[in-house]
Amino acid sequence: MKPKILVTRRIPEEGMKLLEEKFDIDLNDEDRILSKEEIIKRLEGKEALLSLLTDNIDKEIIDKFPDLKVISNYAVGFNNIDIEAATAKGIPVTNTPGVLTETTADLAFILLCSIARRIVEADKFARAGKYKGWAPMLLLGNDVHGKKLGIIGLGRIGHEIAKRAKGFNMELLYTDHDRDEEFEKQYNAKKISQEELLKESDFVTLHVPLTDETKHLMSEKEFDMMKDTAYLINTSRGEVVDENALVEALKAKKIAGAALDVFEEEPKIHPGLIELDNVIIVPHIGSASKETRGKMAEMAAKNMINIFEGKEPLSIANKEVLEK
Ligand code: GLV
Ligand code: GLV
């Protein structure tokens, strides 16, 4: 008999077909997020869970199902899972890094260009029939090329951003725990303090995971440090930014604009952001290309299958459980 698993929402076929071969799947095939109660109910009698970043797999759920063989998260981020609780029960939690790096970096750079050149505003303007002919002062934005880009968090995605920025001849600053000398040489980049980065950058892009340390990494004090001509790009996690402080900073024109893929209380979007023209809002689509979502699905499925077959998963958030 195939092991029974819960898949909280249909993922692309590349993953579903691998899972179907190996498991007896309880699939939420409705186009909606399951409630916590539904997850608990449907986990009854299951050996493993395939979760999405919209599923909050907290200690209560984990303590109810301590025998789960694996929680395979269909995302690179795993802040939606109580890793400590899973580790305490010896449950491996796997994720899908690597395959979405370039796609997410693409989006971050697209957002950067779009906010600088007022693409969304310009599109709305044209559609509204307001275009009466070329004009010297119409929708003037800011250059991207030659500007200073501050990368906060030089992980995989941060590195890929640098590659794109280089094509635009941008000057690169970064913060991270570690210095990456090879990166500095390759991109003529400079590691500086967060304060200096905020003070100097024309664009600040966030590429840190959400942790206790990075929650509200950008708040009032940080916006005060930024140039009033600078833009914030966030494709990491909404909670990394104090959204109230961001709205205040935008309204007070402490910064020039923001382009956001993630929000503090997704799917809710701060009403203060919605009102503003100098903000681009997209609904958490960083990894949303057909190719990449297919690869993530395949990786999430393989992570789960590998655990059942006693092999190492492709990526794990709590390696210590395999070492026990
Ligand atoms: C997307 O936000 C992810 O973590 O995969
Ligand atoms: C995520 O893939 C990162 O490490 O930047």
Short mmCIF file of C-alpha atoms and ligand atoms in Angstrom, two decimals:
data_model
loop_
_atom_site.label_atom_id
_atom_site.label_comp_id
_atom_site.label_asym_id
_atom_site.label_seq_id
_atom_site.Cartn_x
_atom_site.Cartn_y
_atom_site.Cartn_z
CA MET A 1 0.00 0.00 0.00
CA LYS A 2 1.22 3.46 -0.84
CA PRO A 3 1.87 5.81 2.08
CA LYS A 4 -0.88 8.39 2.60
CA ILE A 5 0.09 12.04 2.35
CA LEU A 6 -1.69 15.40 2.44
CA VAL A 7 -1.02 17.93 -0.32
CA THR A 8 -2.57 21.21 0.80
CA ARG A 9 -3.10 22.52 -2.72
CA ARG A 10 -2.47 21.31 -6.26
CA ILE A 11 1.06 22.05 -7.45
CA PRO A 12 2.23 21.87 -11.08
CA GLU A 13 2.06 18.55 -12.90
CA GLU A 14 5.84 18.01 -12.76
CA GLY A 15 5.45 17.42 -9.01
CA MET A 16 1.98 15.88 -8.94
CA LYS A 17 2.94 13.07 -11.30
CA LEU A 18 5.96 12.07 -9.20
CA LEU A 19 3.88 12.13 -6.04
CA GLU A 20 1.06 10.12 -7.61
CA GLU A 21 3.44 7.29 -8.46
CA LYS A 22 4.56 6.90 -4.87
CA PHE A 23 1.78 8.07 -2.62
CA ASP A 24 -1.88 7.82 -1.86
CA ILE A 25 -2.66 11.54 -1.99
CA ASP A 26 -5.30 13.50 -0.16
CA LEU A 27 -5.23 16.57 -2.39
CA ASN A 28 -6.96 19.85 -1.72
CA ASP A 29 -8.04 20.38 -5.29
CA GLU A 30 -10.02 23.52 -4.54
CA ASP A 31 -8.45 26.80 -5.53
CA ARG A 32 -8.15 28.09 -1.98
CA ILE A 33 -6.02 27.95 1.15
CA LEU A 34 -7.02 25.32 3.74
CA SER A 35 -7.81 26.56 7.23
CA LYS A 36 -5.78 25.31 10.15
CA GLU A 37 -8.72 23.17 11.28
CA GLU A 38 -8.95 21.60 7.84
CA ILE A 39 -5.25 20.84 7.80
CA ILE A 40 -5.48 19.18 11.21
CA LYS A 41 -8.51 17.16 10.17
CA ARG A 42 -7.00 16.02 6.91
CA LEU A 43 -3.61 15.17 8.39
CA GLU A 44 -5.26 12.42 10.43
CA GLY A 45 -3.81 9.10 9.25
CA LYS A 46 -1.24 10.72 6.93
CA GLU A 47 2.47 9.98 6.93
CA ALA A 48 3.66 13.22 5.38
CA LEU A 49 2.64 16.75 4.47
CA LEU A 50 3.31 18.84 1.38
CA SER A 51 2.70 22.43 2.46
CA LEU A 52 2.72 25.84 0.81
CA LEU A 53 4.02 29.11 2.19
CA THR A 54 0.41 30.10 2.86
CA ASP A 55 -0.01 27.21 5.34
CA ASN A 56 0.98 28.12 8.86
CA ILE A 57 2.33 24.85 10.21
CA ASP A 58 2.71 25.81 13.85
CA LYS A 59 3.68 23.94 17.01
CA GLU A 60 0.10 22.91 17.67
CA ILE A 61 -0.16 21.09 14.34
CA ILE A 62 3.29 19.55 14.68
CA ASP A 63 2.64 18.38 18.25
CA LYS A 64 -0.56 16.71 17.08
CA PHE A 65 1.27 14.82 14.34
CA PRO A 66 4.72 13.98 15.76
CA ASP A 67 5.06 10.93 13.52
CA LEU A 68 5.05 12.80 10.22
CA LYS A 69 7.98 11.51 8.17
CA VAL A 70 8.51 14.81 6.42
CA ILE A 71 7.04 18.24 5.82
CA SER A 72 7.94 19.21 2.28
CA ASN A 73 7.44 22.94 1.81
CA TYR A 74 6.78 24.14 -1.72
CA ALA A 75 8.91 27.30 -1.29
CA VAL A 76 12.42 28.38 -0.54
CA GLY A 77 11.28 30.26 2.57
CA PHE A 78 10.14 28.17 5.54
CA ASN A 79 9.12 30.87 8.00
CA ASN A 80 5.58 29.43 7.75
CA ILE A 81 6.73 26.33 9.63
CA ASP A 82 7.76 26.11 13.27
CA ILE A 83 11.13 24.56 12.55
CA GLU A 84 12.05 24.25 16.21
CA ALA A 85 8.91 22.26 16.94
CA ALA A 86 9.49 20.02 13.91
CA THR A 87 13.11 19.45 14.89
CA ALA A 88 12.07 18.56 18.44
CA LYS A 89 9.87 15.83 16.99
CA GLY A 90 12.55 14.71 14.57
CA ILE A 91 10.52 15.73 11.51
CA PRO A 92 12.60 16.83 8.53
CA VAL A 93 11.39 20.03 6.86
CA THR A 94 12.47 20.40 3.25
CA ASN A 95 12.36 23.41 0.91
CA THR A 96 13.02 24.35 -2.71
CA PRO A 97 15.98 26.74 -3.00
CA GLY A 98 18.12 27.16 -6.10
CA VAL A 99 15.47 26.50 -8.73
CA LEU A 100 13.72 29.81 -8.13
CA THR A 101 16.77 31.99 -7.63
CA GLU A 102 17.02 33.49 -11.10
CA THR A 103 13.29 33.88 -11.57
CA THR A 104 12.99 35.78 -8.30
CA ALA A 105 16.02 37.91 -9.15
CA ASP A 106 14.40 38.66 -12.52
CA LEU A 107 11.29 39.93 -10.78
CA ALA A 108 13.24 42.04 -8.30
CA PHE A 109 15.10 43.68 -11.16
CA ILE A 110 11.95 44.12 -13.21
CA LEU A 111 10.31 45.84 -10.23
CA LEU A 112 13.35 48.03 -9.80
CA CYS A 113 13.24 49.17 -13.42
CA SER A 114 9.47 49.55 -13.38
CA ILE A 115 9.34 51.78 -10.32
CA ALA A 116 12.25 53.90 -11.52
CA ARG A 117 10.68 54.47 -14.93
CA ARG A 118 7.09 54.69 -13.66
CA ILE A 119 5.95 51.88 -15.94
CA VAL A 120 2.75 51.06 -14.09
CA GLU A 121 1.76 54.70 -13.75
CA ALA A 122 2.51 55.28 -17.41
CA ASP A 123 0.40 52.32 -18.47
CA LYS A 124 -2.53 53.53 -16.37
CA PHE A 125 -2.13 57.03 -17.79
CA ALA A 126 -2.21 55.80 -21.38
CA ARG A 127 -5.17 53.51 -20.81
CA ALA A 128 -7.09 56.33 -19.16
CA GLY A 129 -6.91 58.25 -22.45
CA LYS A 130 -4.70 60.94 -20.94
CA TYR A 131 -1.98 60.74 -23.57
CA LYS A 132 -2.29 63.86 -25.70
CA GLY A 133 1.10 63.72 -27.38
CA TRP A 134 4.78 63.54 -26.55
CA ALA A 135 5.73 66.11 -23.95
CA PRO A 136 9.06 67.24 -22.54
CA MET A 137 8.03 66.73 -18.93
CA LEU A 138 5.71 63.76 -19.25
CA LEU A 139 6.19 61.00 -16.68
CA LEU A 140 9.82 61.66 -15.99
CA GLY A 141 11.37 58.91 -13.95
CA ASN A 142 14.88 58.13 -12.82
CA ASP A 143 17.72 56.37 -14.54
CA VAL A 144 18.65 52.87 -13.52
CA HIS A 145 21.99 52.63 -15.29
CA GLY A 146 24.95 53.96 -13.42
CA LYS A 147 23.08 54.20 -10.12
CA LYS A 148 24.00 52.70 -6.75
CA LEU A 149 22.26 49.50 -5.80
CA GLY A 150 22.28 48.35 -2.19
CA ILE A 151 21.71 44.62 -1.78
CA ILE A 152 20.69 43.67 1.75
CA GLY A 153 21.45 39.95 2.08
CA LEU A 154 23.87 38.41 -0.36
CA GLY A 155 22.38 34.94 -0.68
CA ARG A 156 21.69 33.15 -3.92
CA ILE A 157 19.12 35.70 -5.04
CA GLY A 158 21.29 38.64 -4.01
CA HIS A 159 24.08 37.30 -6.20
CA GLU A 160 21.77 36.98 -9.18
CA ILE A 161 20.56 40.56 -8.72
CA ALA A 162 24.15 41.69 -8.98
CA LYS A 163 24.51 39.92 -12.31
CA ARG A 164 21.52 41.81 -13.70
CA ALA A 165 22.66 45.10 -12.20
CA LYS A 166 26.05 44.74 -13.84
CA GLY A 167 24.41 44.83 -17.25
CA PHE A 168 23.05 48.23 -16.26
CA ASN A 169 26.45 49.39 -15.11
CA MET A 170 25.21 49.87 -11.57
CA GLU A 171 27.52 50.37 -8.62
CA LEU A 172 27.04 47.63 -6.05
CA LEU A 173 26.96 47.83 -2.27
CA TYR A 174 25.92 44.96 -0.04
CA THR A 175 25.43 43.83 3.53
CA ASP A 176 25.68 40.29 4.78
CA HIS A 177 27.09 38.39 7.75
CA ASP A 178 29.97 37.26 5.60
CA ARG A 179 32.25 39.02 3.24
CA ASP A 180 32.45 37.51 -0.26
CA GLU A 181 35.73 38.64 -1.72
CA GLU A 182 35.29 36.81 -4.96
CA PHE A 183 31.96 38.52 -5.45
CA GLU A 184 33.52 41.88 -4.65
CA LYS A 185 36.19 41.36 -7.25
CA GLN A 186 33.84 40.06 -9.90
CA TYR A 187 31.33 42.87 -9.51
CA ASN A 188 33.50 45.59 -8.08
CA ALA A 189 31.10 45.49 -5.12
CA LYS A 190 31.62 46.83 -1.64
CA LYS A 191 30.47 45.35 1.68
CA ILE A 192 29.46 48.17 3.99
CA SER A 193 27.34 48.64 7.10
CA GLN A 194 23.60 48.68 6.70
CA GLU A 195 23.55 52.32 7.76
CA GLU A 196 26.02 53.34 5.06
CA LEU A 197 24.22 51.24 2.49
CA LEU A 198 20.93 52.95 3.28
CA LYS A 199 22.50 56.38 3.16
CA GLU A 200 24.24 55.85 -0.17
CA SER A 201 21.99 53.65 -2.28
CA ASP A 202 19.65 54.85 -5.00
CA PHE A 203 17.87 51.49 -4.84
CA VAL A 204 17.71 49.19 -1.83
CA THR A 205 16.69 45.60 -2.50
CA LEU A 206 15.96 43.08 0.26
CA HIS A 207 17.12 39.46 -0.01
CA VAL A 208 17.16 38.17 3.53
CA PRO A 209 15.07 35.32 4.92
CA LEU A 210 12.49 36.25 7.56
CA THR A 211 13.87 35.52 11.03
CA ASP A 212 13.61 37.20 14.44
CA GLU A 213 16.68 39.16 13.45
CA THR A 214 15.29 40.43 10.12
CA LYS A 215 11.72 41.20 11.18
CA HIS A 216 11.18 44.95 10.65
CA LEU A 217 14.74 45.32 9.45
CA MET A 218 13.35 48.31 7.56
CA SER A 219 11.53 50.61 9.93
CA GLU A 220 11.26 54.33 10.65
CA LYS A 221 14.92 54.78 11.53
CA GLU A 222 16.05 53.03 8.36
CA PHE A 223 13.73 55.01 6.09
CA ASP A 224 15.07 58.18 7.68
CA MET A 225 18.55 57.15 6.59
CA MET A 226 17.59 56.58 2.95
CA LYS A 227 17.90 59.27 0.32
CA ASP A 228 14.65 60.99 -0.56
CA THR A 229 15.33 59.99 -4.17
CA ALA A 230 15.81 56.31 -3.32
CA TYR A 231 13.54 53.34 -3.91
CA LEU A 232 12.88 50.21 -1.88
CA ILE A 233 12.36 46.84 -3.58
CA ASN A 234 11.05 43.92 -1.53
CA THR A 235 10.72 40.42 -2.93
CA SER A 236 11.75 38.65 0.30
CA ARG A 237 9.10 38.55 3.02
CA GLY A 238 6.64 41.27 3.95
CA GLU A 239 7.50 41.24 7.65
CA VAL A 240 11.05 42.31 6.90
CA VAL A 241 9.52 45.77 6.35
CA ASP A 242 7.52 47.68 8.93
CA GLU A 243 4.67 48.54 6.59
CA ASN A 244 3.26 51.35 8.71
CA ALA A 245 6.67 52.99 8.74
CA LEU A 246 6.95 52.48 4.98
CA VAL A 247 3.61 54.17 4.33
CA GLU A 248 4.65 57.08 6.55
CA ALA A 249 8.01 57.37 4.78
CA LEU A 250 6.32 57.38 1.37
CA LYS A 251 3.70 59.93 2.40
CA ALA A 252 6.32 62.18 3.96
CA LYS A 253 8.43 61.76 0.80
CA LYS A 254 11.36 60.46 2.83
CA ILE A 255 11.90 58.00 -0.01
CA ALA A 256 10.89 58.20 -3.66
CA GLY A 257 8.96 54.96 -3.98
CA ALA A 258 8.67 51.26 -3.35
CA ALA A 259 8.05 48.15 -5.41
CA LEU A 260 6.68 45.26 -3.41
CA ASP A 261 6.00 41.60 -4.08
CA VAL A 262 5.38 40.69 -0.43
CA PHE A 263 3.33 42.16 2.40
CA GLU A 264 3.21 42.01 6.16
CA GLU A 265 -0.18 40.37 6.42
CA GLU A 266 -0.64 38.59 3.13
CA PRO A 267 -2.97 38.52 1.37
CA LYS A 268 -3.94 41.83 3.01
CA ILE A 269 -2.31 44.89 1.55
CA HIS A 270 -1.91 48.02 3.65
CA PRO A 271 -4.55 50.52 2.42
CA GLY A 272 -1.94 53.28 2.68
CA LEU A 273 0.09 51.58 -0.04
CA ILE A 274 -2.82 51.14 -2.39
CA GLU A 275 -3.48 54.91 -2.48
CA LEU A 276 0.00 55.82 -3.60
CA ASP A 277 1.15 56.19 -7.20
CA ASN A 278 4.82 55.81 -6.36
CA VAL A 279 4.31 52.22 -5.23
CA ILE A 280 4.14 49.10 -7.36
CA ILE A 281 2.23 46.25 -5.83
CA VAL A 282 2.37 42.71 -7.19
CA PRO A 283 0.87 39.68 -5.44
CA HIS A 284 3.83 37.52 -4.35
CA ILE A 285 4.81 36.36 -7.82
CA GLY A 286 8.60 36.24 -7.35
CA SER A 287 8.92 32.62 -8.41
CA ALA A 288 5.84 32.64 -10.65
CA SER A 289 7.13 31.52 -14.02
CA LYS A 290 5.83 28.33 -15.59
CA GLU A 291 9.32 26.89 -15.76
CA THR A 292 10.25 27.67 -12.20
CA ARG A 293 7.01 26.60 -10.55
CA GLY A 294 7.40 23.30 -12.41
CA LYS A 295 10.92 22.88 -11.06
CA MET A 296 9.81 23.77 -7.55
CA ALA A 297 7.05 21.15 -7.77
CA GLU A 298 9.51 18.52 -8.94
CA MET A 299 11.92 19.42 -6.16
CA ALA A 300 9.24 19.39 -3.45
CA ALA A 301 8.08 15.96 -4.67
CA LYS A 302 11.63 14.59 -4.82
CA ASN A 303 12.39 15.90 -1.34
CA MET A 304 9.45 13.94 -0.04
CA ILE A 305 10.21 10.79 -2.01
CA ASN A 306 13.87 10.82 -0.98
CA ILE A 307 12.95 10.88 2.70
CA PHE A 308 10.62 7.89 2.23
CA GLU A 309 13.38 6.04 0.38
CA GLY A 310 15.95 6.75 3.09
CA LYS A 311 17.92 9.10 0.85
CA GLU A 312 19.00 12.66 1.55
CA PRO A 313 16.49 15.27 0.42
CA LEU A 314 17.70 17.83 -2.11
CA SER A 315 17.39 20.58 0.49
CA ILE A 316 16.50 20.53 4.15
CA ALA A 317 15.87 23.31 6.66
CA ASN A 318 16.75 21.29 9.77
CA LYS A 319 19.64 19.04 8.82
CA GLU A 320 20.19 18.01 12.42
CA VAL A 321 17.19 15.66 12.33
CA LEU A 322 18.92 13.48 9.71
CA GLU A 323 22.08 13.34 11.78
CA LYS A 324 20.34 11.88 14.80
C1 GLV B 1 8.50 32.25 -2.18
O1 GLV B 1 8.29 33.29 -1.59
C2 GLV B 1 9.25 31.17 -1.64
O2 GLV B 1 9.71 31.23 -0.48
O3 GLV B 1 9.44 30.19 -2.38
C1 GLV B 2 17.33 32.17 -1.66
O1 GLV B 2 17.25 31.32 -2.58
C2 GLV B 2 18.53 32.91 -1.30
O2 GLV B 2 19.39 32.30 -0.65
O3 GLV B 2 18.69 34.09 -1.66
#
